[in-house]
PDB file of C-alpha atoms in Angstrom:
ATOM      1  CA  MET A 408     -71.309  54.976 -28.697  1.00  0.00           C
ATOM      2  CA  ASP A 409     -67.914  53.289 -28.574  1.00  0.00           C
ATOM      3  CA  LEU A 410     -67.679  49.891 -26.925  1.00  0.00           C
ATOM      4  CA  HIS A 411     -64.886  49.356 -24.436  1.00  0.00           C
ATOM      5  CA  PHE A 412     -63.731  45.941 -23.253  1.00  0.00           C
ATOM      6  CA  HIS A 413     -61.716  45.305 -20.109  1.00  0.00           C
ATOM      7  CA  ASN A 414     -59.826  42.452 -21.766  1.00  0.00           C
ATOM      8  CA  ASP A 415     -60.371  41.671 -25.435  1.00  0.00           C
ATOM      9  CA  GLU A 416     -58.667  38.295 -25.102  1.00  0.00           C
ATOM     10  CA  TYR A 417     -61.535  36.892 -23.037  1.00  0.00           C
ATOM     11  CA  VAL A 418     -64.449  38.294 -25.037  1.00  0.00           C
ATOM     12  CA  THR A 419     -66.848  35.601 -26.315  1.00  0.00           C
ATOM     13  CA  PRO A 420     -70.214  35.763 -28.121  1.00  0.00           C
ATOM     14  CA  PRO A 421     -73.254  36.605 -25.961  1.00  0.00           C
ATOM     15  CA  GLY A 422     -74.459  33.796 -23.729  1.00  0.00           C
ATOM     16  CA  SER A 423     -71.780  31.322 -24.742  1.00  0.00           C
ATOM     17  CA  LEU A 424     -70.069  29.018 -22.263  1.00  0.00           C
ATOM     18  CA  SER A 425     -66.838  27.104 -22.676  1.00  0.00           C
ATOM     19  CA  GLN A 426     -64.782  24.748 -20.573  1.00  0.00           C
ATOM     20  CA  LEU A 427     -61.243  23.451 -20.894  1.00  0.00           C
ATOM     21  CA  LEU A 428     -61.085  19.664 -20.567  1.00  0.00           C
ATOM     22  CA  SER A 429     -58.556  16.884 -20.736  1.00  0.00           C
ATOM     23  CA  HIS A 430     -58.399  15.306 -24.175  1.00  0.00           C
ATOM     24  CA  PRO A 431     -60.793  12.334 -24.692  1.00  0.00           C
ATOM     25  CA  TYR A 432     -58.006  10.270 -26.308  1.00  0.00           C
ATOM     26  CA  TYR A 433     -54.714  11.643 -24.943  1.00  0.00           C
ATOM     27  CA  GLY A 434     -56.020  12.373 -21.447  1.00  0.00           C
ATOM     28  CA  ASP A 435     -54.019  14.838 -19.358  1.00  0.00           C
ATOM     29  CA  ARG A 436     -51.225  15.002 -21.952  1.00  0.00           C
ATOM     30  CA  LYS A 437     -53.361  17.368 -24.005  1.00  0.00           C
ATOM     31  CA  CYS A 438     -56.447  19.537 -23.529  1.00  0.00           C
ATOM     32  CA  ILE A 439     -59.352  20.726 -25.642  1.00  0.00           C
ATOM     33  CA  GLU A 440     -62.250  23.106 -25.173  1.00  0.00           C
ATOM     34  CA  ILE A 441     -65.980  22.477 -25.430  1.00  0.00           C
ATOM     35  CA  ALA A 442     -68.245  25.447 -26.212  1.00  0.00           C
ATOM     36  CA  ILE A 443     -72.023  25.623 -25.784  1.00  0.00           C
ATOM     37  CA  PHE A 444     -74.286  28.407 -27.027  1.00  0.00           C
ATOM     38  CA  ASN A 445     -77.819  29.079 -28.233  1.00  0.00           C
ATOM     39  CA  ASP A 446     -77.155  30.435 -31.752  1.00  0.00           C
ATOM     40  CA  HIS A 447     -75.253  28.081 -34.028  1.00  0.00           C
ATOM     41  CA  ARG A 448     -73.416  30.893 -35.809  1.00  0.00           C
ATOM     42  CA  TYR A 449     -71.312  31.435 -32.676  1.00  0.00           C
ATOM     43  CA  ALA A 450     -69.424  28.257 -33.560  1.00  0.00           C
ATOM     44  CA  PHE A 451     -67.548  30.449 -36.051  1.00  0.00           C
ATOM     45  CA  PHE A 452     -65.926  32.315 -33.163  1.00  0.00           C
ATOM     46  CA  PHE A 453     -64.730  29.202 -31.377  1.00  0.00           C
ATOM     47  CA  TRP A 454     -63.463  27.417 -34.496  1.00  0.00           C
ATOM     48  CA  ASN A 455     -61.432  30.510 -35.307  1.00  0.00           C
ATOM     49  CA  LYS A 456     -60.125  30.875 -31.757  1.00  0.00           C
ATOM     50  CA  TRP A 457     -58.942  27.265 -31.735  1.00  0.00           C
ATOM     51  CA  THR A 458     -57.488  27.342 -35.245  1.00  0.00           C
ATOM     52  CA  GLN A 459     -55.502  30.504 -34.528  1.00  0.00           C
ATOM     53  CA  LYS A 460     -54.083  28.882 -31.392  1.00  0.00           C
ATOM     54  CA  LEU A 461     -53.166  25.716 -33.290  1.00  0.00           C
ATOM     55  CA  ILE A 462     -51.400  27.822 -35.907  1.00  0.00           C
ATOM     56  CA  ASN A 463     -49.613  29.970 -33.321  1.00  0.00           C
ATOM     57  CA  ASP A 464     -48.507  26.846 -31.429  1.00  0.00           C
ATOM     58  CA  ASP A 465     -47.304  25.326 -34.712  1.00  0.00           C
ATOM     59  CA  SER A 466     -49.511  22.287 -33.958  1.00  0.00           C
ATOM     60  CA  VAL A 467     -51.063  21.919 -37.431  1.00  0.00           C
ATOM     61  CA  ASN A 468     -50.127  22.745 -41.006  1.00  0.00           C
ATOM     62  CA  TYR A 469     -53.751  23.024 -42.136  1.00  0.00           C
ATOM     63  CA  PRO A 470     -57.068  23.712 -40.368  1.00  0.00           C
ATOM     64  CA  PRO A 471     -59.097  20.877 -38.818  1.00  0.00           C
ATOM     65  CA  SER A 472     -61.931  19.397 -40.836  1.00  0.00           C
ATOM     66  CA  LEU A 473     -65.467  19.867 -39.540  1.00  0.00           C
ATOM     67  CA  VAL A 474     -67.758  16.973 -38.638  1.00  0.00           C
ATOM     68  CA  THR A 475     -71.237  18.269 -37.867  1.00  0.00           C
ATOM     69  CA  LEU A 476     -74.585  16.721 -36.883  1.00  0.00           C
ATOM     70  CA  ASP A 477     -77.488  19.038 -37.711  1.00  0.00           C
ATOM     71  CA  TRP A 478     -81.084  18.881 -38.895  1.00  0.00           C
ATOM     72  CA  HIS A 479     -80.209  21.580 -41.441  1.00  0.00           C
ATOM     73  CA  GLN A 480     -77.294  21.650 -43.839  1.00  0.00           C
ATOM     74  CA  ASP A 481     -76.345  25.242 -42.867  1.00  0.00           C
ATOM     75  CA  LEU A 482     -74.375  25.603 -46.095  1.00  0.00           C
ATOM     76  CA  VAL A 483     -75.274  29.085 -47.348  1.00  0.00           C
ATOM     77  CA  TYR A 484     -72.386  30.582 -49.313  1.00  0.00           C
ATOM     78  CA  PRO A 485     -71.052  34.043 -48.442  1.00  0.00           C
ATOM     79  CA  THR A 486     -72.091  36.721 -50.918  1.00  0.00           C
ATOM     80  CA  ASP A 487     -69.484  38.842 -52.682  1.00  0.00           C
ATOM     81  CA  GLY A 488     -70.163  41.607 -50.188  1.00  0.00           C
ATOM     82  CA  GLU A 489     -69.823  39.256 -47.238  1.00  0.00           C
ATOM     83  CA  LYS A 490     -66.529  37.969 -48.640  1.00  0.00           C
ATOM     84  CA  GLU A 491     -65.184  41.508 -48.514  1.00  0.00           C
ATOM     85  CA  TRP A 492     -66.314  41.850 -44.892  1.00  0.00           C
ATOM     86  CA  LEU A 493     -64.639  38.549 -44.048  1.00  0.00           C
ATOM     87  CA  LYS A 494     -61.378  39.641 -45.653  1.00  0.00           C
ATOM     88  CA  GLU A 495     -61.337  42.708 -43.408  1.00  0.00           C
ATOM     89  CA  LEU A 496     -61.878  40.686 -40.222  1.00  0.00           C
ATOM     90  CA  ASP A 497     -58.889  40.486 -37.862  1.00  0.00           C
ATOM     91  CA  LEU A 498     -58.897  36.801 -36.943  1.00  0.00           C
ATOM     92  CA  ASN A 499     -56.501  37.385 -34.055  1.00  0.00           C
ATOM     93  CA  ASN A 500     -58.869  39.828 -32.351  1.00  0.00           C
ATOM     94  CA  ASN A 501     -61.445  37.974 -30.248  1.00  0.00           C
ATOM     95  CA  LYS A 502     -63.540  41.107 -29.794  1.00  0.00           C
ATOM     96  CA  ASP A 503     -63.870  41.667 -33.527  1.00  0.00           C
ATOM     97  CA  VAL A 504     -64.607  38.013 -34.282  1.00  0.00           C
ATOM     98  CA  ALA A 505     -67.194  37.791 -31.481  1.00  0.00           C
ATOM     99  CA  LEU A 506     -68.956  40.928 -32.711  1.00  0.00           C
ATOM    100  CA  TYR A 507     -68.823  39.694 -36.301  1.00  0.00           C
ATOM    101  CA  SER A 508     -70.344  36.348 -35.283  1.00  0.00           C
ATOM    102  CA  TRP A 509     -73.163  38.127 -33.495  1.00  0.00           C
ATOM    103  CA  ALA A 510     -73.912  40.989 -35.895  1.00  0.00           C
ATOM    104  CA  ASN A 511     -72.686  40.019 -39.372  1.00  0.00           C
ATOM    105  CA  LEU A 512     -73.336  36.307 -39.711  1.00  0.00           C
ATOM    106  CA  SER A 513     -76.953  35.527 -40.591  1.00  0.00           C
ATOM    107  CA  ASN A 514     -79.391  35.320 -37.687  1.00  0.00           C
ATOM    108  CA  LEU A 515     -80.829  32.303 -39.521  1.00  0.00           C
ATOM    109  CA  ASN A 516     -77.659  30.540 -38.370  1.00  0.00           C
ATOM    110  CA  ASP A 517     -76.854  29.052 -41.761  1.00  0.00           C
ATOM    111  CA  THR A 518     -73.785  31.002 -42.985  1.00  0.00           C
ATOM    112  CA  HIS A 519     -71.170  30.221 -40.333  1.00  0.00           C
ATOM    113  CA  ILE A 520     -69.751  27.035 -41.883  1.00  0.00           C
ATOM    114  CA  LEU A 521     -68.899  28.387 -45.315  1.00  0.00           C
ATOM    115  CA  ALA A 522     -67.780  31.722 -43.871  1.00  0.00           C
ATOM    116  CA  ALA A 523     -65.278  29.733 -41.800  1.00  0.00           C
ATOM    117  CA  ALA A 524     -64.238  27.697 -44.835  1.00  0.00           C
ATOM    118  CA  TYR A 525     -63.793  30.860 -46.916  1.00  0.00           C
ATOM    119  CA  LEU A 526     -61.288  32.143 -44.346  1.00  0.00           C
ATOM    120  CA  ASN A 527     -59.598  28.719 -44.100  1.00  0.00           C
ATOM    121  CA  ILE A 528     -60.575  28.456 -40.429  1.00  0.00           C
ATOM    122  CA  ILE A 529     -61.863  24.932 -41.107  1.00  0.00           C
ATOM    123  CA  GLY A 530     -60.829  22.400 -43.743  1.00  0.00           C
ATOM    124  CA  ASP A 531     -63.154  19.933 -45.441  1.00  0.00           C
ATOM    125  CA  ILE A 532     -66.738  19.649 -44.203  1.00  0.00           C
ATOM    126  CA  TYR A 533     -68.764  16.539 -43.348  1.00  0.00           C
ATOM    127  CA  VAL A 534     -72.456  17.090 -42.609  1.00  0.00           C
ATOM    128  CA  HIS A 535     -74.841  14.413 -41.330  1.00  0.00           C
ATOM    129  CA  CYS A 536     -78.268  16.024 -41.605  1.00  0.00           C
ATOM    130  CA  ARG A 537     -81.958  15.570 -42.452  1.00  0.00           C
ATOM    131  CA  GLN A 538     -82.469  18.546 -44.775  1.00  0.00           C
ATOM    132  CA  GLY A 539     -82.486  17.646 -48.467  1.00  0.00           C
ATOM    133  CA  LYS A 540     -85.629  17.019 -50.518  1.00  0.00           C
ATOM    134  CA  PHE A 541     -83.959  16.104 -53.812  1.00  0.00           C
ATOM    135  CA  GLU A 542     -80.978  13.901 -54.598  1.00  0.00           C
ATOM    136  CA  SER A 543     -79.148  16.939 -55.961  1.00  0.00           C
ATOM    137  CA  HIS A 544     -79.220  18.389 -52.441  1.00  0.00           C
ATOM    138  CA  TRP A 545     -76.943  15.538 -51.329  1.00  0.00           C
ATOM    139  CA  GLU A 546     -74.269  15.924 -53.972  1.00  0.00           C
ATOM    140  CA  ASP A 547     -70.754  16.972 -53.028  1.00  0.00           C
ATOM    141  CA  GLU A 548     -69.994  20.683 -53.179  1.00  0.00           C
ATOM    142  CA  TYR A 549     -66.767  22.674 -53.228  1.00  0.00           C
ATOM    143  CA  ILE A 550     -65.795  26.121 -52.032  1.00  0.00           C
ATOM    144  CA  THR A 551     -62.569  27.936 -52.874  1.00  0.00           C
ATOM    145  CA  ASP A 552     -61.320  30.010 -49.970  1.00  0.00           C
ATOM    146  CA  ARG A 553     -59.743  33.449 -50.184  1.00  0.00           C
ATOM    147  CA  TYR A 554     -56.288  31.866 -50.438  1.00  0.00           C
ATOM    148  CA  GLY A 555     -57.187  29.565 -53.340  1.00  0.00           C
ATOM    149  CA  ASN A 556     -57.590  26.347 -51.330  1.00  0.00           C
ATOM    150  CA  VAL A 557     -60.493  24.100 -52.334  1.00  0.00           C
ATOM    151  CA  HIS A 558     -62.663  22.703 -49.518  1.00  0.00           C
ATOM    152  CA  THR A 559     -64.825  19.631 -50.132  1.00  0.00           C
ATOM    153  CA  ILE A 560     -68.332  19.510 -48.650  1.00  0.00           C
ATOM    154  CA  LYS A 561     -69.867  16.065 -48.182  1.00  0.00           C
ATOM    155  CA  LYS A 562     -73.393  15.402 -46.926  1.00  0.00           C
ATOM    156  CA  PHE A 563     -74.686  12.158 -45.452  1.00  0.00           C
ATOM    157  CA  LYS A 564     -78.216  10.878 -44.892  1.00  0.00           C
ATOM    158  CA  LYS A 565     -77.100   7.984 -42.718  1.00  0.00           C
ATOM    159  CA  TYR A 566     -74.788   7.890 -39.724  1.00  0.00           C
ATOM    160  CA  LYS A 567     -73.216   4.662 -40.954  1.00  0.00           C
ATOM    161  CA  ASP A 568     -72.291   6.289 -44.269  1.00  0.00           C
ATOM    162  CA  LEU A 569     -70.568   9.123 -42.389  1.00  0.00           C
ATOM    163  CA  GLU A 570     -68.764   6.576 -40.242  1.00  0.00           C
ATOM    164  CA  ASN A 571     -67.607   4.454 -43.181  1.00  0.00           C
ATOM    165  CA  HIS A 572     -66.335   7.482 -45.072  1.00  0.00           C
ATOM    166  CA  LEU A 573     -64.401   9.028 -42.194  1.00  0.00           C
ATOM    167  CA  LEU A 574     -62.895   5.752 -41.013  1.00  0.00           C
ATOM    168  CA  SER A 575     -61.413   5.279 -44.476  1.00  0.00           C
ATOM    169  CA  SER A 576     -60.185   8.886 -44.725  1.00  0.00           C
ATOM    170  CA  GLU A 577     -56.759  10.279 -43.874  1.00  0.00           C
ATOM    171  CA  LYS A 578     -57.951  13.278 -41.848  1.00  0.00           C
ATOM    172  CA  ASN A 579     -55.797  13.969 -38.795  1.00  0.00           C
ATOM    173  CA  ASN A 580     -57.610  16.833 -37.033  1.00  0.00           C
ATOM    174  CA  VAL A 581     -61.324  17.578 -36.619  1.00  0.00           C
ATOM    175  CA  TYR A 582     -63.787  19.814 -34.873  1.00  0.00           C
ATOM    176  CA  PHE A 583     -66.952  18.003 -33.761  1.00  0.00           C
ATOM    177  CA  ASP A 584     -70.101  20.112 -33.965  1.00  0.00           C
ATOM    178  CA  ILE A 585     -73.624  19.250 -32.811  1.00  0.00           C
ATOM    179  CA  ASP A 586     -76.855  21.185 -33.258  1.00  0.00           C
ATOM    180  CA  LEU A 587     -79.350  19.639 -30.847  1.00  0.00           C
ATOM    181  CA  ASP A 588     -82.134  19.874 -33.437  1.00  0.00           C
ATOM    182  CA  PHE A 589     -80.347  17.010 -35.211  1.00  0.00           C
ATOM    183  CA  PHE A 590     -81.955  14.693 -32.675  1.00  0.00           C
ATOM    184  CA  THR A 591     -85.466  15.681 -33.805  1.00  0.00           C
ATOM    185  CA  LEU A 592     -87.150  13.524 -36.453  1.00  0.00           C
ATOM    186  CA  ASN A 593     -90.575  15.027 -37.076  1.00  0.00           C
ATOM    187  CA  ASN A 594     -89.848  18.747 -36.764  1.00  0.00           C
ATOM    188  CA  PRO A 595     -92.860  20.935 -37.670  1.00  0.00           C
ATOM    189  CA  LEU A 596     -90.759  24.119 -37.570  1.00  0.00           C
ATOM    190  CA  GLN A 597     -88.671  23.030 -40.567  1.00  0.00           C
ATOM    191  CA  ILE A 598     -89.677  22.974 -44.233  1.00  0.00           C
ATOM    192  CA  GLY A 599     -90.082  19.300 -45.037  1.00  0.00           C
ATOM    193  CA  GLY A 600     -89.867  18.424 -41.366  1.00  0.00           C
ATOM    194  CA  GLY A 601     -93.397  17.083 -41.097  1.00  0.00           C
ATOM    195  CA  SER A 602     -96.441  18.375 -39.266  1.00  0.00           C
ATOM    196  CA  GLY A 603     -97.971  17.696 -35.885  1.00  0.00           C
ATOM    197  CA  ASN A 604     -95.836  17.121 -32.812  1.00  0.00           C
ATOM    198  CA  TYR A 605     -92.078  16.875 -32.480  1.00  0.00           C
ATOM    199  CA  THR A 606     -90.627  13.392 -32.408  1.00  0.00           C
ATOM    200  CA  TYR A 607     -87.079  12.488 -31.459  1.00  0.00           C
ATOM    201  CA  LEU A 608     -84.413   9.886 -31.956  1.00  0.00           C
ATOM    202  CA  PRO A 609     -84.692   7.276 -29.189  1.00  0.00           C
ATOM    203  CA  GLU A 610     -82.294   7.869 -26.307  1.00  0.00           C
ATOM    204  CA  LYS A 611     -80.845   4.417 -26.905  1.00  0.00           C
ATOM    205  CA  THR A 612     -79.899   5.412 -30.465  1.00  0.00           C
ATOM    206  CA  ILE A 613     -78.316   8.689 -29.325  1.00  0.00           C
ATOM    207  CA  LYS A 614     -76.283   6.855 -26.698  1.00  0.00           C
ATOM    208  CA  GLU A 615     -75.087   4.325 -29.262  1.00  0.00           C
ATOM    209  CA  MET A 616     -74.075   7.117 -31.655  1.00  0.00           C
ATOM    210  CA  LEU A 617     -72.134   9.183 -29.114  1.00  0.00           C
ATOM    211  CA  ASN A 618     -70.741   6.511 -26.823  1.00  0.00           C
ATOM    212  CA  SER A 619     -66.971   6.489 -26.539  1.00  0.00           C
ATOM    213  CA  ASP A 620     -66.756   2.883 -27.766  1.00  0.00           C
ATOM    214  CA  ASN A 621     -68.551   3.684 -31.030  1.00  0.00           C
ATOM    215  CA  PRO A 622     -66.012   3.343 -33.904  1.00  0.00           C
ATOM    216  CA  LEU A 623     -66.817   6.793 -35.302  1.00  0.00           C
ATOM    217  CA  MET A 624     -66.553   8.455 -31.886  1.00  0.00           C
ATOM    218  CA  GLN A 625     -63.230   6.711 -31.291  1.00  0.00           C
ATOM    219  CA  TRP A 626     -62.021   8.070 -34.639  1.00  0.00           C
ATOM    220  CA  ILE A 627     -63.257  11.592 -33.800  1.00  0.00           C
ATOM    221  CA  PHE A 628     -61.884  11.574 -30.247  1.00  0.00           C
ATOM    222  CA  GLN A 629     -58.420  10.570 -31.442  1.00  0.00           C
ATOM    223  CA  ARG A 630     -58.339  13.571 -33.821  1.00  0.00           C
ATOM    224  CA  LEU A 631     -60.397  16.025 -31.792  1.00  0.00           C
ATOM    225  CA  GLN A 632     -59.391  19.691 -31.528  1.00  0.00           C
ATOM    226  CA  GLY A 633     -62.640  21.098 -30.076  1.00  0.00           C
ATOM    227  CA  ILE A 634     -66.388  20.525 -29.619  1.00  0.00           C
ATOM    228  CA  THR A 635     -69.180  23.005 -30.337  1.00  0.00           C
ATOM    229  CA  ILE A 636     -72.813  22.444 -29.331  1.00  0.00           C
ATOM    230  CA  ALA A 637     -75.718  24.683 -30.394  1.00  0.00           C
ATOM    231  CA  THR A 638     -78.791  24.295 -28.193  1.00  0.00           C
ATOM    232  CA  GLU A 639     -81.266  26.334 -30.322  1.00  0.00           C
ATOM    233  CA  PRO A 640     -84.333  25.473 -28.193  1.00  0.00           C
ATOM    234  CA  GLU A 641     -86.717  27.064 -30.696  1.00  0.00           C
ATOM    235  CA  HIS A 642     -85.784  24.284 -33.144  1.00  0.00           C
ATOM    236  CA  THR A 643     -85.898  21.377 -30.694  1.00  0.00           C
ATOM    237  CA  GLY A 644     -89.416  21.696 -29.337  1.00  0.00           C
ATOM    238  CA  GLY A 645     -88.690  24.143 -26.530  1.00  0.00           C
ATOM    239  CA  LEU A 646     -86.227  24.929 -23.770  1.00  0.00           C
ATOM    240  CA  LEU A 647     -86.975  21.851 -21.670  1.00  0.00           C
ATOM    241  CA  LYS A 648     -86.510  19.521 -24.639  1.00  0.00           C
ATOM    242  CA  SER A 649     -83.256  21.235 -25.564  1.00  0.00           C
ATOM    243  CA  ASN A 650     -82.005  20.987 -21.984  1.00  0.00           C
ATOM    244  CA  LYS A 651     -82.980  17.320 -21.869  1.00  0.00           C
ATOM    245  CA  LEU A 652     -80.967  16.578 -25.014  1.00  0.00           C
ATOM    246  CA  LEU A 653     -77.974  18.521 -23.699  1.00  0.00           C
ATOM    247  CA  ASN A 654     -78.212  16.672 -20.401  1.00  0.00           C
ATOM    248  CA  LEU A 655     -78.266  13.364 -22.268  1.00  0.00           C
ATOM    249  CA  ILE A 656     -74.997  14.223 -24.039  1.00  0.00           C
ATOM    250  CA  ASN A 657     -73.558  15.430 -20.746  1.00  0.00           C
ATOM    251  CA  ASN A 658     -74.416  12.113 -19.083  1.00  0.00           C
ATOM    252  CA  ILE A 659     -73.022  10.064 -21.972  1.00  0.00           C
ATOM    253  CA  TRP A 660     -69.632  11.768 -21.920  1.00  0.00           C
ATOM    254  CA  PHE A 661     -68.978  13.317 -18.512  1.00  0.00           C
ATOM    255  CA  LYS A 662     -68.923  12.615 -14.774  1.00  0.00           C
ATOM    256  CA  PRO A 663     -69.288  14.864 -12.891  1.00  0.00           C
ATOM    257  CA  SER A 664     -71.238  17.245 -15.085  1.00  0.00           C
ATOM    258  CA  LEU A 665     -69.834  19.889 -17.392  1.00  0.00           C
ATOM    259  CA  PHE A 666     -68.836  23.131 -15.652  1.00  0.00           C
ATOM    260  CA  VAL A 667     -68.223  21.513 -12.259  1.00  0.00           C
ATOM    261  CA  SER A 668     -65.255  23.368 -10.777  1.00  0.00           C
ATOM    262  CA  ARG A 669     -63.560  22.363  -7.520  1.00  0.00           C
ATOM    263  CA  PRO A 670     -60.320  24.335  -7.087  1.00  0.00           C
ATOM    264  CA  GLY A 671     -57.605  22.138  -5.651  1.00  0.00           C
ATOM    265  CA  LYS A 672     -59.687  18.994  -6.160  1.00  0.00           C
ATOM    266  CA  TRP A 673     -59.188  18.164  -9.838  1.00  0.00           C
ATOM    267  CA  ASP A 674     -60.590  14.650  -9.350  1.00  0.00           C
ATOM    268  CA  LYS A 675     -63.922  16.246  -8.368  1.00  0.00           C
ATOM    269  CA  GLU A 676     -64.109  18.369 -11.532  1.00  0.00           C
ATOM    270  CA  THR A 677     -65.587  17.498 -14.930  1.00  0.00           C
ATOM    271  CA  GLN A 678     -63.977  14.394 -16.412  1.00  0.00           C
ATOM    272  CA  TRP A 679     -64.596  12.145 -19.392  1.00  0.00           C
ATOM    273  CA  LYS A 680     -66.454   9.068 -18.164  1.00  0.00           C
ATOM    274  CA  HIS A 681     -64.411   6.658 -20.257  1.00  0.00           C
ATOM    275  CA  LEU A 682     -61.142   8.023 -18.805  1.00  0.00           C
ATOM    276  CA  ARG A 683     -62.132   7.741 -15.142  1.00  0.00           C
TER     277      ARG A 683
END
């Protein structure tokens, strides 16, 4: 059976939502998109969509770096066979990239980052995570993309270490990526995540991390080219817990809520709290 699409330009991965917003640093002079979805691998689609637009608009000379918060590292390298598939992918065709994200990236949601790096969709990679039993798991890694560019992969156990590193870096453009399972501490679903019940970062800590006056968030917002959020309720203790965490982020950043649309009344639509 052949699949037919009414308009390929507007095809997105299944169940994903996105919203165009004013920029959190430049305000109405610039806009960015935030994308929310269940399966983390769908971030690949949105990073590519945004990078292709930046390239076509001649806005950047190199792809944005990725800053990601995740319980897992999600750093599985593409196999030789997968590299050949990636080379054949038409990055300017949203339909093809959406289908690839759904059907060809691993349903374990751990191959999307390095697949994107291999195609030079993203630049260097900064992961703040909880997965890593041995010290060797925290060492820097490198991946050479299909064009010969080398991408550095840095992993951080502590938020402050991520902050200190990025604030001293010379990166000019970033994508900010959050997997909501990052906010779990004891996570019995994960290897090495403990047993018993789920436990979570205190709301106070999450608010301090993501608040617009946090030095790292100020740094990210100034350089931001897009936000991706994976809800993955099966890894956060259930749908209600996932929704609660998403709502917390929503309340930290936005008023009114995400996806509030009031045609002709822009002041009643979603806005960044710190820009109101």
